[in-house]
């Protein structure tokens, strides 16, 4: 038995969700007395690769092929599957991130594996049964799934498992994976960032606002709060539908799913479709003038008040703290 973790990076740095997945994979390897191999793809320094050993990787495979510099779903799935076969891995773990959610089913096909997407806890292994708890119905419920196949692919919900240090003296091995032309039907040529903004899917802090803000002219204070906190800005669906904010900021079931450490919801009621996109946030803070707003049921901290009074006070307090 051997476990493989795909260590996703963003511009050469591993994300917090990657280290969570490494810790989770380490724990599965320990459950089974197995070795853990981490596979990294793209341009990542040896110093950064060594961080994978800090969280429990026994071995690190580095695939630095120039054709794989940018994420290409089909090609990444092929080389991760190749790495899993090379290592004899029966369990492949990855983060249920934007790219992870596309890779998991492809890996399932390539490895003839059962797939659990969005796991929230370590597998239970009793009486020869392998079961995993996962989110269901957009985070409204949990499901317990049994994997009956020999090979298994598990994607971990961000913020569902704590990062645990478990230092190992891992070797970094260059893995010269073959990239097939048939896997490069689409090629990411360039990523064009909108101004200097923090990317929403990867943001550690998100300041999000809804229809309670009344109109696009009132977003200045949301932008200012986000800039002060180094946060990305987001919004509810009706706000982007009305053209108050771009669609790229729309969070929820039909928009982007975020998993920040801190999600600040301003004037957002907390409809189930919105909550579907924020349920894996670590801490949710809600500002709403209606004490009965459903957002308070999921919020860790709630401020009942008028956003036009509360947000400027918050901005002033942060400025004072920073001075
Ligand atoms: P509202 O529900 O109108 O809430 C505004 C809130 O602001 C209220 O709670 C109010 O008390 C508060 N408020 C008003 N004034 C102030 C003030 N001065 N200070 C503080 N608070 C104030 N929605 C999404 O967001 N994302 C999705 O992906 C999504 N997908 C959907 C998919 C489907 C199939 C459907 C049917 C709906 C979807 N929706 C989605 C819409 C969703 O059901 C809600 O209508 C939407 O989330 C509500 O947006 P809101 O909270 O901004 O507005």
Coordinates of C-alpha atoms and ligand atoms in Angstrom, one line a residue:
X1 CA 0.0 0.0 0.0
X2 CA 1.3 3.5 -0.9
X3 CA -0.4 6.9 -0.8
X4 CA 0.2 9.8 -3.3
X5 CA -0.7 13.4 -2.8
X6 CA -0.9 15.9 -5.6
X7 CA 0.6 19.1 -4.2
X8 CA -1.0 22.0 -6.1
X9 CA 0.9 25.3 -6.3
X10 CA -0.1 28.8 -7.2
X11 CA 2.8 30.6 -9.0
X12 CA 5.4 28.4 -7.4
X13 CA 4.1 28.5 -3.9
X14 CA 2.0 25.8 -2.2
X15 CA -1.3 26.9 -0.9
X16 CA -2.6 26.3 2.7
X17 CA -5.1 23.8 1.3
X18 CA -2.2 21.8 -0.2
X19 CA -0.5 21.5 3.2
X20 CA -3.9 20.4 4.6
X21 CA -4.1 17.7 1.9
X22 CA -0.5 16.6 2.7
X23 CA -1.3 16.3 6.4
X24 CA -4.5 14.4 5.6
X25 CA -2.6 12.1 3.2
X26 CA 0.1 11.6 5.9
X27 CA -2.6 10.5 8.3
X28 CA -4.0 8.0 5.8
X29 CA -0.5 6.6 5.1
X30 CA 0.0 6.2 8.9
X31 CA -3.4 4.4 9.2
X32 CA -2.0 1.9 6.7
X33 CA 1.7 1.8 7.6
X34 CA 2.3 3.2 4.1
X35 CA 4.7 5.5 2.4
X36 CA 3.6 9.0 1.3
X37 CA 4.8 10.4 -2.0
X38 CA 4.1 14.0 -3.0
X39 CA 4.0 15.0 -6.6
X40 CA 4.4 18.6 -7.7
X41 CA 4.0 19.9 -11.2
X42 CA 5.4 23.2 -12.6
X43 CA 8.0 25.6 -11.6
X44 CA 8.6 25.2 -7.8
X45 CA 11.9 25.9 -6.0
X46 CA 13.6 23.1 -4.0
X47 CA 13.1 25.2 -0.8
X48 CA 9.4 25.2 -1.4
X49 CA 9.3 21.5 -2.4
X50 CA 11.0 20.7 0.9
X51 CA 8.0 22.2 2.7
X52 CA 6.1 19.0 1.6
X53 CA 8.5 17.0 3.7
X54 CA 7.7 19.2 6.7
X55 CA 4.1 18.0 6.6
X56 CA 4.9 14.4 6.1
X57 CA 5.9 13.5 2.6
X58 CA 8.5 10.6 2.5
X59 CA 9.4 11.3 -1.1
X60 CA 8.8 14.2 -3.5
X61 CA 8.4 13.8 -7.2
X62 CA 9.1 17.1 -9.1
X63 CA 7.6 17.3 -12.6
X64 CA 9.1 20.5 -14.1
X65 CA 8.3 19.8 -17.8
X66 CA 8.0 23.2 -19.6
X67 CA 4.7 22.1 -21.3
X68 CA 3.2 21.7 -17.8
X69 CA 4.1 25.2 -16.6
X70 CA 0.5 26.2 -16.6
X71 CA -2.4 24.1 -15.5
X72 CA -3.9 21.9 -18.2
X73 CA -6.5 19.5 -16.8
X74 CA -6.0 16.5 -19.2
X75 CA -2.2 16.7 -19.1
X76 CA -2.0 17.1 -15.3
X77 CA -4.4 14.2 -14.8
X78 CA -2.3 12.0 -17.1
X79 CA 1.1 12.7 -15.4
X80 CA -0.4 12.4 -11.9
X81 CA -1.8 9.0 -12.9
X82 CA 1.5 8.1 -14.3
X83 CA 3.2 9.1 -11.0
X84 CA 0.7 7.0 -9.1
X85 CA 1.3 4.0 -11.2
X86 CA 5.1 4.4 -10.9
X87 CA 4.8 4.6 -7.1
X88 CA 2.3 1.8 -6.9
X89 CA -0.1 4.2 -5.1
X90 CA -3.5 2.8 -4.3
X91 CA -4.8 6.0 -2.8
X92 CA -4.4 9.4 -4.4
X93 CA -5.3 12.5 -2.4
X94 CA -5.7 16.1 -3.7
X95 CA -7.4 19.3 -2.5
X96 CA -10.9 19.8 -3.7
X97 CA -9.9 23.2 -5.2
X98 CA -11.0 24.6 -8.5
X99 CA -8.4 22.5 -10.4
X100 CA -8.7 19.5 -7.9
X101 CA -12.4 19.2 -8.6
X102 CA -11.6 18.8 -12.3
X103 CA -8.7 16.4 -11.8
X104 CA -10.4 14.0 -9.4
X105 CA -12.9 12.4 -11.8
X106 CA -10.2 12.2 -14.6
X107 CA -7.9 10.4 -12.2
X108 CA -10.7 8.1 -11.3
X109 CA -11.0 7.0 -14.9
X110 CA -7.3 6.7 -15.5
X111 CA -6.7 4.7 -12.4
X112 CA -9.9 2.7 -12.5
X113 CA -10.5 4.1 -9.0
X114 CA -13.5 5.0 -6.9
X115 CA -13.7 8.8 -6.2
X116 CA -14.8 10.8 -3.2
X117 CA -14.9 14.5 -3.9
X118 CA -15.1 16.9 -1.0
X119 CA -14.0 14.6 1.9
X120 CA -14.3 16.3 5.3
X121 CA -12.8 13.6 7.6
X122 CA -10.2 10.8 7.6
X123 CA -11.4 7.5 6.1
X124 CA -12.8 4.9 8.5
X125 CA -11.3 1.4 7.8
X126 CA -13.2 -1.3 9.6
X127 CA -13.9 -5.0 8.7
X128 CA -12.3 -4.5 5.3
X129 CA -14.6 -1.5 4.5
X130 CA -13.2 1.9 3.5
X131 CA -15.7 4.7 4.1
X132 CA -15.2 8.5 3.8
X133 CA -17.4 11.3 5.1
X134 CA -18.1 14.1 2.5
X135 CA -20.2 17.1 2.0
X136 CA -23.5 16.7 0.1
X137 CA -26.2 19.0 -1.2
X138 CA -24.0 22.0 -1.5
X139 CA -22.8 21.7 2.1
X140 CA -26.3 21.3 3.6
X141 CA -25.7 17.6 4.6
X142 CA -23.0 15.0 4.9
X143 CA -22.8 11.6 3.1
X144 CA -20.8 8.5 4.1
X145 CA -19.5 6.9 1.0
X146 CA -17.9 3.4 0.8
X147 CA -15.1 2.9 -1.7
X148 CA -15.1 -0.7 -2.8
X149 CA -12.4 -0.4 -5.5
X150 CA -8.7 -1.2 -4.9
X151 CA -7.6 2.2 -6.2
X152 CA -9.1 5.3 -4.5
X153 CA -9.1 9.0 -5.3
X154 CA -10.0 11.4 -2.5
X155 CA -10.3 15.2 -2.8
X156 CA -10.3 17.0 0.5
X157 CA -12.5 20.0 1.3
X158 CA -10.3 23.1 2.1
X159 CA -10.4 24.1 5.8
X160 CA -11.8 20.6 6.8
X161 CA -8.5 19.2 8.1
X162 CA -5.8 20.9 10.1
X163 CA -2.3 21.2 8.9
X164 CA 0.0 19.1 11.1
X165 CA 3.7 19.2 11.1
X166 CA 5.3 15.7 10.7
X167 CA 8.8 16.4 9.4
X168 CA 10.5 13.8 7.2
X169 CA 13.9 13.8 5.5
X170 CA 12.4 13.4 2.0
X171 CA 14.4 13.2 -1.2
X172 CA 13.4 15.3 -4.2
X173 CA 13.4 13.2 -7.3
X174 CA 12.9 14.7 -10.8
X175 CA 10.2 12.8 -12.6
X176 CA 10.4 13.1 -16.4
X177 CA 6.8 12.4 -17.2
X178 CA 5.7 12.0 -20.8
X179 CA 3.3 14.6 -22.0
X180 CA 1.1 13.4 -24.9
X181 CA 0.1 15.8 -27.6
X182 CA -3.4 14.4 -27.3
X183 CA -3.5 15.8 -23.7
X184 CA -2.6 19.3 -24.9
X185 CA -5.8 20.1 -26.8
X186 CA -6.2 23.2 -24.8
X187 CA -3.3 25.3 -23.6
X188 CA -3.4 28.1 -21.0
X189 CA -1.4 30.8 -22.7
X190 CA -1.6 33.6 -20.3
X191 CA -3.3 34.7 -17.1
X192 CA -4.4 38.3 -17.2
X193 CA -5.0 39.7 -13.7
X194 CA -7.6 42.4 -13.2
X195 CA -5.6 45.3 -11.8
X196 CA -3.7 44.4 -8.6
X197 CA -6.6 42.5 -7.1
X198 CA -6.3 39.4 -4.9
X199 CA -7.6 36.4 -6.9
X200 CA -11.0 35.3 -5.4
X201 CA -10.8 31.5 -5.5
X202 CA -7.4 31.6 -3.7
X203 CA -8.0 34.5 -1.3
X204 CA -7.4 34.0 2.4
X205 CA -9.8 36.9 3.2
X206 CA -12.9 37.8 1.2
X207 CA -15.1 40.9 1.7
X208 CA -18.4 40.2 0.1
X209 CA -21.5 42.4 -0.2
X210 CA -25.1 41.9 -1.3
X211 CA -28.2 43.7 -2.2
X212 CA -28.3 45.4 1.2
X213 CA -25.8 47.9 -0.2
X214 CA -28.5 49.4 -2.4
X215 CA -26.4 50.2 -5.5
X216 CA -23.0 50.1 -7.1
X217 CA -22.1 53.6 -6.0
X218 CA -21.8 52.3 -2.4
X219 CA -19.0 49.7 -3.1
X220 CA -16.2 52.2 -2.3
X221 CA -16.3 51.2 1.4
X222 CA -16.2 47.5 0.5
X223 CA -13.2 48.1 -1.8
X224 CA -11.5 50.1 1.0
X225 CA -12.1 47.4 3.6
X226 CA -10.8 44.8 1.3
X227 CA -7.7 46.7 0.4
X228 CA -6.9 47.4 4.1
X229 CA -7.3 43.6 4.9
X230 CA -5.5 42.4 1.7
X231 CA -8.7 40.7 0.8
X232 CA -10.5 39.9 -2.5
X233 CA -13.9 41.4 -3.1
X234 CA -17.0 39.3 -3.9
X235 CA -20.8 39.6 -4.1
X236 CA -24.1 37.8 -4.2
X237 CA -25.7 36.7 -7.5
X238 CA -28.4 39.5 -7.7
X239 CA -25.6 42.0 -7.4
X240 CA -23.7 40.7 -10.4
X241 CA -27.0 40.0 -12.3
X242 CA -27.9 43.7 -11.9
X243 CA -24.4 44.7 -13.2
X244 CA -23.4 46.4 -10.0
X245 CA -20.3 44.1 -9.9
X246 CA -18.6 41.9 -12.4
X247 CA -19.8 38.2 -12.7
X248 CA -16.3 37.1 -11.8
X249 CA -17.1 38.2 -8.2
X250 CA -20.3 36.2 -7.9
X251 CA -20.1 33.6 -5.1
X252 CA -22.4 30.7 -4.6
X253 CA -23.9 27.6 -6.1
X254 CA -23.9 29.1 -9.6
X255 CA -20.8 31.1 -9.0
X256 CA -17.4 30.7 -7.4
X257 CA -16.9 28.5 -4.3
X258 CA -14.4 30.2 -1.9
X259 CA -12.6 28.7 1.1
X260 CA -10.9 31.6 2.8
X261 CA -9.8 31.9 6.5
X262 CA -12.2 34.8 6.8
X263 CA -15.4 35.6 4.9
X264 CA -17.0 38.9 5.7
X265 CA -20.6 39.1 4.4
X266 CA -22.1 42.6 4.3
X267 CA -25.8 43.0 3.5
X268 CA -26.2 39.4 2.3
X269 CA -29.2 37.5 3.5
X270 CA -27.6 34.1 3.5
X271 CA -29.8 32.2 0.9
X272 CA -28.9 28.5 0.6
X273 CA -27.5 29.1 -2.9
X274 CA -25.1 31.7 -1.5
X275 CA -24.1 29.6 1.4
X276 CA -23.2 26.7 -1.0
X277 CA -20.2 28.8 -2.1
X278 CA -18.9 29.8 1.3
X279 CA -19.5 26.7 3.5
X280 CA -15.8 25.8 3.6
X281 CA -14.8 29.2 4.9
X282 CA -13.0 28.9 8.3
X283 CA -14.6 32.0 9.9
X284 CA -17.7 33.8 8.7
X285 CA -18.5 37.3 9.9
X286 CA -21.9 38.7 9.0
X287 CA -23.1 42.3 9.0
X288 CA -26.8 42.7 8.5
X289 CA -29.5 44.9 9.9
X290 CA -32.0 42.1 10.2
X291 CA -31.4 40.0 13.3
X292 CA -33.4 37.2 11.7
X293 CA -31.3 37.0 8.5
X294 CA -30.3 33.4 7.8
X295 CA -26.7 34.3 7.4
X296 CA -26.5 34.6 11.2
X297 CA -27.2 30.9 11.5
X298 CA -23.9 30.1 9.8
X299 CA -21.9 33.1 11.0
X300 CA -19.2 32.7 13.7
X301 CA -19.5 36.4 14.5
X302 CA -22.5 38.6 13.7
X303 CA -23.0 42.3 13.8
X304 CA -26.7 43.4 13.7
X305 CA -26.5 46.9 12.3
X306 CA -26.7 49.1 9.3
X307 CA -23.8 48.4 6.9
X308 CA -23.5 52.1 6.2
X309 CA -22.6 52.7 9.9
X310 CA -20.8 49.5 10.7
X311 CA -18.4 49.3 7.7
X312 CA -17.0 52.8 8.1
X313 CA -16.4 52.2 11.8
X314 CA -14.6 49.0 11.0
X315 CA -12.4 50.8 8.4
X316 CA -11.6 53.5 11.0
X317 CA -10.7 50.9 13.7
X318 CA -8.4 49.0 11.3
X319 CA -6.7 52.2 10.2
X320 CA -6.2 53.2 13.9
X321 CA -4.8 49.7 14.6
X322 CA -2.4 49.9 11.7
X323 CA -1.2 53.5 12.5
Ligands
LIG1 P1 -31.2 39.8 -0.4 O1 -31.8 38.4 -0.2 O2 -32.2 40.8 -0.9 O3 -30.7 40.3 1.0 C1 -30.2 41.5 1.3 C2 -29.8 41.5 2.8 O4 -29.3 42.8 3.1 C3 -31.0 41.3 3.7 O5 -30.8 40.3 4.6 C4 -31.2 42.6 4.4 O6 -31.6 42.5 5.8 C5 -29.8 43.2 4.4 N1 -29.7 44.7 4.4 C6 -30.5 45.6 3.8 N2 -30.1 46.8 4.0 C7 -29.0 46.7 4.8 C8 -28.2 47.6 5.5 N3 -28.3 49.0 5.3 N4 -27.2 47.2 6.3 C9 -27.1 45.8 6.5 N5 -27.8 44.9 5.9 C10 -28.8 45.3 5.1 N6 -27.3 33.7 -4.9 C11 -26.0 33.8 -4.7 O7 -25.6 34.7 -4.0 N7 -25.2 33.0 -5.3 C12 -25.6 32.0 -6.1 O8 -24.7 31.3 -6.7 C13 -27.0 31.8 -6.4 N8 -27.4 30.9 -7.2 C14 -28.8 30.7 -7.3 C15 -29.2 29.6 -8.1 C16 -30.6 29.4 -8.2 C17 -31.1 28.3 -9.1 C18 -31.5 30.3 -7.6 C19 -33.0 30.1 -7.7 C20 -31.0 31.4 -6.9 C21 -29.7 31.6 -6.7 N9 -29.2 32.7 -6.0 C22 -27.8 32.8 -5.7 C23 -30.1 33.7 -5.4 C24 -30.4 33.5 -3.9 O9 -31.5 32.6 -3.8 C25 -30.7 34.8 -3.3 O10 -31.7 35.5 -3.9 C26 -29.5 35.8 -3.2 O11 -28.4 35.1 -2.7 C27 -29.8 37.0 -2.3 O12 -28.8 37.9 -2.5 P2 -28.6 39.0 -1.3 O13 -28.4 38.3 -0.1 O14 -27.6 40.0 -1.9 O15 -30.0 39.8 -1.4

